[in-house]
Short mmCIF file of C-alpha atoms in Angstrom, two decimals:
data_model
loop_
_atom_site.label_atom_id
_atom_site.label_comp_id
_atom_site.label_asym_id
_atom_site.label_seq_id
_atom_site.Cartn_x
_atom_site.Cartn_y
_atom_site.Cartn_z
CA UNK J 1 98.44 32.50 137.43
CA UNK J 2 96.78 29.84 134.48
CA UNK J 3 96.14 32.15 131.52
CA UNK J 4 93.59 29.86 130.34
CA UNK J 5 91.96 29.66 133.42
CA UNK J 6 91.84 33.60 133.80
CA UNK J 7 90.08 33.49 130.10
CA UNK J 8 87.47 31.40 131.46
CA UNK J 9 86.93 32.87 134.60
CA UNK J 10 87.13 36.90 133.38
CA UNK J 11 84.31 36.30 130.29
CA UNK J 12 82.33 33.73 131.78
CA UNK J 13 81.58 35.72 134.80
CA UNK J 14 81.48 39.16 132.45
CA UNK J 15 78.87 37.09 130.12
CA UNK J 16 76.64 35.24 132.66
CA UNK J 17 76.34 38.81 134.43
CA UNK J 18 75.34 40.27 130.68
CA UNK J 19 72.35 37.57 130.37
CA UNK J 20 71.12 38.26 133.63
CA UNK J 21 70.85 41.82 133.23
CA UNK J 22 73.65 43.03 135.12
CA UNK J 23 74.49 46.74 133.88
CA UNK J 24 77.44 46.11 131.39
CA UNK J 25 80.33 48.20 133.69
CA UNK J 26 79.31 46.41 136.90
CA UNK J 27 80.10 43.20 134.92
CA UNK J 28 83.37 44.63 134.09
CA UNK J 29 84.06 45.58 137.34
CA UNK J 30 82.93 42.06 139.22
CA UNK J 31 84.88 39.70 136.48
CA UNK J 32 87.69 41.91 137.10
CA UNK J 33 87.68 41.64 140.53
CA UNK J 34 87.30 37.72 140.42
CA UNK J 35 90.26 37.04 138.10
CA UNK J 36 92.74 39.19 139.84
CA UNK J 37 91.25 37.85 142.92
CA UNK J 38 93.04 34.31 141.88
CA UNK J 39 96.82 35.68 142.12
CA UNK J 40 96.44 38.59 144.79
CA UNK J 41 95.80 39.49 147.80
CA UNK J 42 91.86 41.17 147.93
CA UNK J 43 93.68 44.26 150.03
CA UNK J 44 95.77 44.80 146.58
CA UNK J 45 93.54 44.08 144.49
CA UNK J 46 90.63 46.44 145.65
CA UNK J 47 93.56 49.11 145.48
CA UNK J 48 94.35 48.16 142.02
CA UNK J 49 91.74 47.95 140.73
CA UNK J 50 90.49 51.37 142.27
CA UNK J 51 93.32 53.05 140.71
CA UNK J 52 93.03 52.41 137.35
CA UNK J 53 90.12 52.87 137.03
CA UNK J 54 90.88 56.34 138.22
CA UNK J 55 93.75 56.71 135.80
CA UNK J 56 91.29 55.19 132.96
CA UNK J 57 89.34 58.06 133.06
CA UNK J 58 92.09 60.98 133.72
CA UNK J 59 92.51 62.61 130.42
CA UNK J 60 92.35 65.09 128.63
CA UNK J 61 91.21 64.44 125.72
CA UNK J 62 88.33 62.17 127.18
CA UNK J 63 87.00 65.81 128.47
CA UNK J 64 86.05 65.86 124.81
CA UNK J 65 83.21 63.06 124.83
CA UNK J 66 80.63 64.32 127.47
CA UNK J 67 81.30 68.04 125.94
CA UNK J 68 80.27 66.20 122.21
CA UNK J 69 77.05 64.59 124.28
CA UNK J 70 76.02 67.80 125.45
CA UNK J 71 76.73 69.19 121.96
CA UNK J 72 74.87 66.53 120.29
CA UNK J 73 71.07 67.14 123.17
CA UNK J 74 71.59 71.07 122.22
CA UNK J 75 71.32 69.94 118.55
CA UNK J 76 68.19 67.07 119.20
CA UNK J 77 66.53 69.99 120.72
CA UNK J 78 67.55 73.34 118.96
CA UNK J 79 64.99 72.81 116.25
CA UNK J 80 68.11 72.07 113.91
CA UNK J 81 66.90 68.20 112.70
CA UNK J 82 64.37 70.04 111.04
CA UNK J 83 66.82 72.10 108.97
CA UNK J 84 68.89 69.18 108.30
CA UNK J 85 66.05 67.50 106.83
CA UNK J 86 64.41 70.00 104.70
CA UNK J 87 68.04 70.63 103.15
CA UNK J 88 68.42 66.79 102.60
CA UNK J 89 65.71 66.60 100.96
CA UNK J 90 66.11 69.36 98.95
CA UNK J 91 69.34 67.68 97.52
CA UNK J 92 67.68 63.94 97.18
CA UNK J 93 63.74 64.80 96.54
CA UNK J 94 63.79 64.07 92.74
CA UNK J 95 65.27 60.47 93.79
CA UNK J 96 61.79 57.64 93.58
CA UNK J 97 61.46 57.09 97.89
CA UNK J 98 62.56 60.42 97.89
CA UNK J 99 61.56 60.64 101.67
CA UNK J 100 63.74 57.47 102.21
CA UNK J 101 66.73 59.07 100.46
CA UNK J 102 65.86 61.97 102.54
CA UNK J 103 65.91 60.07 105.71
CA UNK J 104 69.58 58.44 105.12
CA UNK J 105 71.19 61.52 104.53
CA UNK J 106 69.42 63.70 107.35
CA UNK J 107 70.88 60.41 109.39
CA UNK J 108 74.46 61.14 107.93
CA UNK J 109 74.25 65.05 108.31
CA UNK J 110 72.80 65.01 111.44
CA UNK J 111 74.51 61.86 112.99
CA UNK J 112 77.98 63.95 111.68
CA UNK J 113 77.26 66.61 114.02
CA UNK J 114 76.29 64.78 117.17
CA UNK J 115 78.22 61.94 116.80
CA UNK J 116 75.49 59.74 118.01
CA UNK J 117 73.98 56.89 115.76
CA UNK J 118 70.68 56.45 118.35
CA UNK J 119 70.06 60.56 118.62
CA UNK J 120 70.32 60.48 115.13
CA UNK J 121 67.81 57.71 114.83
CA UNK J 122 65.47 59.22 117.09
CA UNK J 123 65.64 63.02 115.97
CA UNK J 124 65.36 62.18 111.79
CA UNK J 125 63.24 58.74 111.74
CA UNK J 126 60.56 60.31 114.16
CA UNK J 127 60.33 63.20 112.01
CA UNK J 128 60.43 61.58 108.73
CA UNK J 129 57.90 58.42 109.95
CA UNK J 130 55.06 60.35 109.92
CA UNK J 131 55.33 61.47 106.46
CA UNK J 132 56.64 57.95 105.20
CA UNK J 133 53.50 56.94 106.33
CA UNK J 134 51.35 59.20 104.81
CA UNK J 135 53.19 58.54 101.34
CA UNK J 136 51.93 55.33 101.69
CA UNK J 137 55.80 54.10 102.70
CA UNK J 138 55.83 50.30 104.14
CA UNK J 139 56.63 51.24 107.48
CA UNK J 140 59.40 48.06 107.69
CA UNK J 141 60.80 48.96 104.74
CA UNK J 142 61.17 53.35 106.41
CA UNK J 143 61.83 51.46 110.02
CA UNK J 144 64.93 49.31 108.04
CA UNK J 145 66.53 52.65 106.31
CA UNK J 146 66.59 54.43 109.35
CA UNK J 147 68.28 51.82 111.19
CA UNK J 148 70.80 51.35 108.27
CA UNK J 149 71.74 54.77 107.72
CA UNK J 150 71.87 56.28 111.33
CA UNK J 151 74.82 54.22 112.55
CA UNK J 152 77.00 56.46 109.61
CA UNK J 153 77.76 59.13 112.10
CA UNK J 154 79.41 57.00 114.25
CA UNK J 155 81.70 57.03 111.40
CA UNK J 156 81.69 60.68 110.00
CA UNK J 157 83.53 63.35 112.35
CA UNK J 158 83.63 64.27 115.03
CA UNK J 159 82.74 61.04 116.83
CA UNK J 160 83.24 59.81 120.48
CA UNK J 161 84.13 56.30 119.10
CA UNK J 162 87.40 57.67 117.72
CA UNK J 163 88.59 59.20 120.97
CA UNK J 164 87.91 56.00 123.12
CA UNK J 165 90.07 54.38 120.59
CA UNK J 166 92.45 56.97 120.12
CA UNK J 167 93.04 56.90 124.01
CA UNK J 168 92.96 53.45 124.10
CA UNK J 169 95.96 52.30 121.33
CA UNK J 170 97.46 55.37 122.22
CA UNK J 171 99.62 57.05 119.80
CA UNK J 172 96.75 57.34 117.17
CA UNK J 173 96.41 61.32 116.00
CA UNK J 174 92.40 62.19 116.57
CA UNK J 175 93.20 64.17 113.58
CA UNK J 176 94.13 61.31 111.36
CA UNK J 177 91.00 58.97 112.41
CA UNK J 178 88.23 61.89 112.10
CA UNK J 179 89.34 61.99 108.18
CA UNK J 180 89.64 58.11 108.13
CA UNK J 181 86.16 57.74 108.75
CA UNK J 182 84.88 60.22 106.39
CA UNK J 183 85.10 57.99 103.03
CA UNK J 184 84.03 54.64 104.93
CA UNK J 185 80.83 56.28 106.21
CA UNK J 186 79.76 58.34 103.11
CA UNK J 187 80.22 54.85 101.59
CA UNK J 188 77.55 53.51 104.48
CA UNK J 189 75.18 55.99 104.46
CA UNK J 190 75.35 55.32 99.76
CA UNK J 191 74.66 51.48 100.13
CA UNK J 192 71.51 52.14 102.45
CA UNK J 193 70.73 54.39 99.43
CA UNK J 194 71.55 52.35 96.44
CA UNK J 195 69.32 49.53 98.22
CA UNK J 196 66.47 52.06 99.04
CA UNK J 197 66.60 53.10 95.27
CA UNK J 198 65.81 49.99 94.02
CA UNK J 199 62.72 48.79 96.77
CA UNK J 200 61.42 52.39 95.96
CA UNK J 201 61.77 52.42 91.66
CA UNK J 202 60.26 48.04 92.82
CA UNK J 203 57.49 49.53 94.58
CA UNK J 204 57.01 52.66 92.22
CA UNK J 205 57.64 55.65 95.48
CA UNK J 206 57.26 58.58 93.91
CA UNK J 207 59.55 61.84 94.29
CA UNK J 208 58.60 64.99 95.76
CA UNK J 209 57.30 68.37 93.98
CA UNK J 210 60.79 70.35 92.58
CA UNK J 211 61.11 73.11 94.82
CA UNK J 212 61.47 76.58 93.55
CA UNK J 213 64.65 78.56 93.25
CA UNK J 214 64.03 81.29 95.71
CA UNK J 215 62.68 77.97 98.51
CA UNK J 216 65.55 75.91 97.67
CA UNK J 217 67.86 78.99 98.47
CA UNK J 218 66.11 80.20 101.40
CA UNK J 219 66.22 75.99 102.63
CA UNK J 220 69.79 76.07 101.93
CA UNK J 221 70.48 79.42 103.36
CA UNK J 222 68.38 78.05 106.79
CA UNK J 223 70.89 74.84 107.31
CA UNK J 224 73.82 76.35 106.49
CA UNK J 225 74.82 77.79 109.99
CA UNK J 226 74.22 73.83 111.23
CA UNK J 227 76.42 72.25 108.39
CA UNK J 228 78.86 75.35 109.17
CA UNK J 229 79.81 73.54 112.61
CA UNK J 230 81.48 70.57 111.12
CA UNK J 231 83.58 73.25 108.74
CA UNK J 232 84.53 74.97 112.04
CA UNK J 233 85.01 71.89 114.42
CA UNK J 234 86.94 69.79 112.07
CA UNK J 235 88.92 72.00 110.17
CA UNK J 236 90.03 73.81 113.76
CA UNK J 237 90.99 69.87 114.83
CA UNK J 238 92.69 68.82 111.74
CA UNK J 239 94.28 71.92 111.07
CA UNK J 240 95.63 72.00 114.70
CA UNK J 241 93.88 74.99 115.82
CA UNK J 242 92.61 73.19 118.59
CA UNK J 243 92.44 69.99 120.11
CA UNK J 244 89.70 68.13 120.24
CA UNK J 245 88.30 68.54 123.16
CA UNK J 246 88.84 72.48 122.71
CA UNK J 247 86.79 71.63 119.54
CA UNK J 248 84.15 69.68 121.73
CA UNK J 249 84.09 73.10 124.07
CA UNK J 250 83.05 75.42 121.13
CA UNK J 251 80.98 73.39 119.38
CA UNK J 252 78.81 73.46 122.71
CA UNK J 253 78.82 77.29 122.33
CA UNK J 254 77.80 76.55 118.43
CA UNK J 255 74.87 74.69 119.22
CA UNK J 256 73.63 77.08 122.16
CA UNK J 257 73.92 80.04 120.22
CA UNK J 258 72.04 78.75 117.25
CA UNK J 259 69.84 77.45 119.99
CA UNK J 260 69.37 80.28 120.99
CA UNK J 261 69.35 82.22 117.69
CA UNK J 262 66.36 79.64 116.71
CA UNK J 263 64.51 80.55 120.16
CA UNK J 264 64.13 77.05 120.30
CA UNK J 265 65.26 76.57 123.74
CA UNK J 266 64.21 77.79 127.10
CA UNK J 267 65.68 77.68 130.77
CA UNK J 268 63.24 74.59 131.74
CA UNK J 269 64.68 72.45 128.48
CA UNK J 270 68.33 73.59 128.66
CA UNK J 271 68.45 72.38 132.54
CA UNK J 272 66.85 68.41 130.86
CA UNK J 273 69.65 68.54 128.25
CA UNK J 274 72.54 69.17 130.94
CA UNK J 275 70.79 66.94 133.07
CA UNK J 276 70.35 64.28 130.32
CA UNK J 277 74.07 64.92 129.29
CA UNK J 278 74.85 64.59 132.78
CA UNK J 279 73.21 60.95 133.09
CA UNK J 280 74.51 59.63 129.63
CA UNK J 281 78.26 61.05 130.25
CA UNK J 282 78.67 59.22 133.58
CA UNK J 283 77.53 55.73 132.57
CA UNK J 284 79.96 56.47 129.36
CA UNK J 285 82.95 57.83 131.60
CA UNK J 286 82.11 54.82 134.44
CA UNK J 287 82.05 52.41 131.36
CA UNK J 288 85.76 53.76 130.32
CA UNK J 289 86.82 53.56 133.89
CA UNK J 290 85.62 49.81 134.34
CA UNK J 291 86.46 48.55 130.73
CA UNK J 292 90.24 50.40 132.02
CA UNK J 293 90.31 48.12 134.80
CA UNK J 294 89.59 44.94 132.51
CA UNK J 295 92.16 46.47 130.27
CA UNK J 296 95.20 46.30 132.61
CA UNK J 297 93.34 42.54 134.28
CA UNK J 298 93.79 41.51 130.76
CA UNK J 299 97.51 42.78 130.14
CA UNK J 300 98.40 41.35 133.92
CA UNK J 301 97.18 38.07 133.05
CA UNK J 302 98.97 38.23 129.36
CA UNK J 303 94.91 37.08 127.99
CA UNK J 304 95.83 39.54 125.14
CA UNK J 305 99.14 38.17 123.68
CA UNK J 306 97.56 34.35 124.33
CA UNK J 307 94.41 35.12 122.27
CA UNK J 308 96.69 36.32 119.78
CA UNK J 309 98.75 33.56 119.75
CA UNK J 310 95.70 31.32 119.46
CA UNK J 311 93.95 33.45 116.44
CA UNK J 312 97.52 33.80 114.51
CA UNK J 313 98.02 29.77 114.57
CA UNK J 314 94.50 28.68 112.82
CA UNK J 315 96.45 30.15 109.44
CA UNK J 316 99.36 32.06 108.18
CA UNK J 317 96.92 33.97 105.83
CA UNK J 318 96.62 37.47 106.21
CA UNK J 319 92.87 37.53 105.43
CA UNK J 320 91.88 34.87 107.42
CA UNK J 321 92.76 36.65 110.21
CA UNK J 322 91.62 39.82 109.36
CA UNK J 323 88.10 37.65 108.15
CA UNK J 324 88.02 36.09 112.01
CA UNK J 325 88.84 38.89 114.03
CA UNK J 326 85.72 40.98 112.27
CA UNK J 327 83.77 38.20 113.01
CA UNK J 328 84.59 37.93 116.59
CA UNK J 329 83.62 41.28 116.80
CA UNK J 330 80.57 41.22 115.04
CA UNK J 331 79.69 38.85 116.86
CA UNK J 332 80.96 41.04 120.15
CA UNK J 333 78.95 44.15 118.97
CA UNK J 334 75.58 42.12 118.83
CA UNK J 335 76.24 42.17 122.37
CA UNK J 336 78.03 45.04 123.63
CA UNK J 337 77.51 48.56 123.19
CA UNK J 338 80.56 50.52 121.36
CA UNK J 339 82.37 52.40 123.90
CA UNK J 340 82.84 48.95 126.36
CA UNK J 341 83.55 47.05 123.52
CA UNK J 342 86.17 49.25 121.88
CA UNK J 343 87.92 49.44 125.56
CA UNK J 344 88.08 45.81 125.96
CA UNK J 345 88.79 45.00 122.88
CA UNK J 346 90.93 46.95 121.38
CA UNK J 347 94.24 45.92 123.34
CA UNK J 348 93.21 41.78 122.47
CA UNK J 349 93.80 42.69 118.98
CA UNK J 350 95.89 45.38 118.60
CA UNK J 351 99.36 42.87 118.72
CA UNK J 352 97.21 40.51 115.48
CA UNK J 353 97.30 43.93 113.69
CA UNK J 354 100.26 45.84 114.16
CA UNK J 355 101.88 42.12 113.34
CA UNK J 356 99.84 41.90 110.60
CA UNK J 357 101.30 45.44 109.72
CA UNK J 358 98.08 46.38 109.56
CA UNK J 359 97.74 50.57 110.12
CA UNK J 360 96.30 51.59 113.48
CA UNK J 361 94.14 54.22 112.03
CA UNK J 362 92.69 51.81 109.24
CA UNK J 363 92.08 49.40 112.40
CA UNK J 364 89.92 52.04 114.53
CA UNK J 365 88.50 52.45 111.49
CA UNK J 366 86.94 49.11 110.88
CA UNK J 367 87.03 48.21 114.69
CA UNK J 368 84.39 51.12 114.35
CA UNK J 369 82.92 49.95 111.48
CA UNK J 370 81.75 46.29 113.57
CA UNK J 371 80.20 47.91 116.16
CA UNK J 372 77.97 50.32 114.22
CA UNK J 373 76.69 47.10 112.49
CA UNK J 374 76.30 45.55 116.38
CA UNK J 375 74.04 48.58 117.12
CA UNK J 376 72.03 47.67 114.20
CA UNK J 377 71.11 43.99 115.26
CA UNK J 378 69.92 42.13 118.08
CA UNK J 379 70.09 41.12 120.67
CA UNK J 380 71.67 44.58 122.39
CA UNK J 381 70.81 46.51 119.07
CA UNK J 382 70.43 50.19 120.71
CA UNK J 383 69.50 52.11 117.09
CA UNK J 384 67.29 48.70 116.17
CA UNK J 385 65.37 48.98 119.07
CA UNK J 386 64.82 53.15 119.29
CA UNK J 387 63.84 52.91 115.50
CA UNK J 388 61.05 50.09 115.78
CA UNK J 389 59.77 51.72 118.91
CA UNK J 390 59.05 54.78 116.94
CA UNK J 391 57.58 52.81 113.88
CA UNK J 392 55.75 50.93 116.58
CA UNK J 393 57.03 47.27 114.88
CA UNK J 394 57.85 44.25 116.51
CA UNK J 395 61.49 43.57 115.71
CA UNK J 396 60.86 40.72 113.63
CA UNK J 397 58.30 42.60 111.00
CA UNK J 398 61.32 44.80 110.16
CA UNK J 399 64.42 42.15 110.44
CA UNK J 400 63.59 40.81 107.09
CA UNK J 401 63.30 44.02 105.30
CA UNK J 402 66.60 44.98 106.67
CA UNK J 403 68.68 41.85 105.78
CA UNK J 404 69.97 42.94 102.65
CA UNK J 405 70.98 46.27 104.19
CA UNK J 406 73.32 44.37 106.54
CA UNK J 407 74.34 42.21 103.82
CA UNK J 408 75.79 45.15 101.68
CA UNK J 409 77.54 47.05 104.94
CA UNK J 410 79.12 43.31 106.03
CA UNK J 411 80.93 43.48 102.14
CA UNK J 412 81.39 47.14 102.39
CA UNK J 413 83.25 45.85 105.97
CA UNK J 414 85.03 43.61 103.68
CA UNK J 415 86.15 46.14 101.36
CA UNK J 416 87.84 48.31 104.17
CA UNK J 417 89.39 45.76 106.18
CA UNK J 418 91.24 44.59 102.78
CA UNK J 419 91.69 47.97 100.93
CA UNK J 420 93.34 50.48 103.43
CA UNK J 421 92.60 53.49 101.01
CA UNK J 422 88.97 53.26 101.63
CA UNK J 423 90.17 54.72 104.99
CA UNK J 424 93.94 55.50 104.63
CA UNK J 425 93.31 57.24 101.59
CA UNK J 426 92.60 60.82 102.66
CA UNK J 427 94.17 61.34 106.25
CA UNK J 428 97.36 60.32 103.96
CA UNK J 429 96.98 62.91 101.32
CA UNK J 430 96.20 65.70 104.44
CA UNK J 431 100.24 64.24 105.58
CA UNK J 432 97.99 63.34 108.87
CA UNK J 433 99.36 59.27 108.32
#
């Protein structure tokens, strides 16, 4: 079958269905079926696609995803967000624009615990937005800060994005990916804080009152049990004490115990948490199954190698090729959620980065960083829509204030792409790379 025709049919049908509002997973399955039917009998096609979808989710490591989702939902309803906000405010409260910096640090902490940018944007932004409004902050500024910092949780581990990438890339250590995400994720948050600082200085935003030592100790001790989750889960995974899936199970147990201690989750709330977690997990796992089928279709028709050869023929310059790859991923990220984008485009770009000598751990971070930026931008930016919904502002009023953050984070993305040490220094020092 002609490879060009396969590309047109596969991606043409998929994007047409996407623009028509068909669910992404359904669009992936339909476009995969249509492409395969051009070369195989329908009975074989149905059998193969179903088999690939089943094998795509038949992985022990992927079991970590629903468990981390459940842990994040327990935290979101368990009073943990408020304790993290108080702790963040204690650390950055004396910087001009204190509440904006609290928002950034709160998103970094909560995102690292929950692994969800949307959950962080809703929990931290939803709590701080009314406080910032009372202090006279520009609502567009507050919303932009929340949008720019919420995706840090997709880079700072534990994060499901790295688990999905590891399952597709094959042989890439989840522990190494987790460690590689720390520095880029923290830098992403710091970039947002720097821009917020200059904006706050320009508009004379106040600092918070100095907290007495007694209160500071109480706030720290109150947040410490939540922060210990990162140490227990990441320390156990990196130390080889348990796998990522076992770590996710421990995270669920730990969060459940915290919620019982805080007495913040009753039986009715628990049932809602379980139902929401099951719904979200079902959506993500079906996306993984559908994307696994599409990945097989692309491999069968030779699409990844064809696209790889086409991109490599544009230039012999490594930096130009990496720039082109980032441009494609940035565009893709504006249309697709992180899970299907990772599953679909990892097989396409792996031959390219392998031929360029890029470490696959670094590529995992670059790919995830691109998808983080996609959550901030229209037309399908989940964090953008959630944050604007919280502040009740139309997107067009927020975009102008958001642009400096997006530009700065794109520059940071290029640094992460061209300077391997930013993502690889920490896992290399720990002997994981």
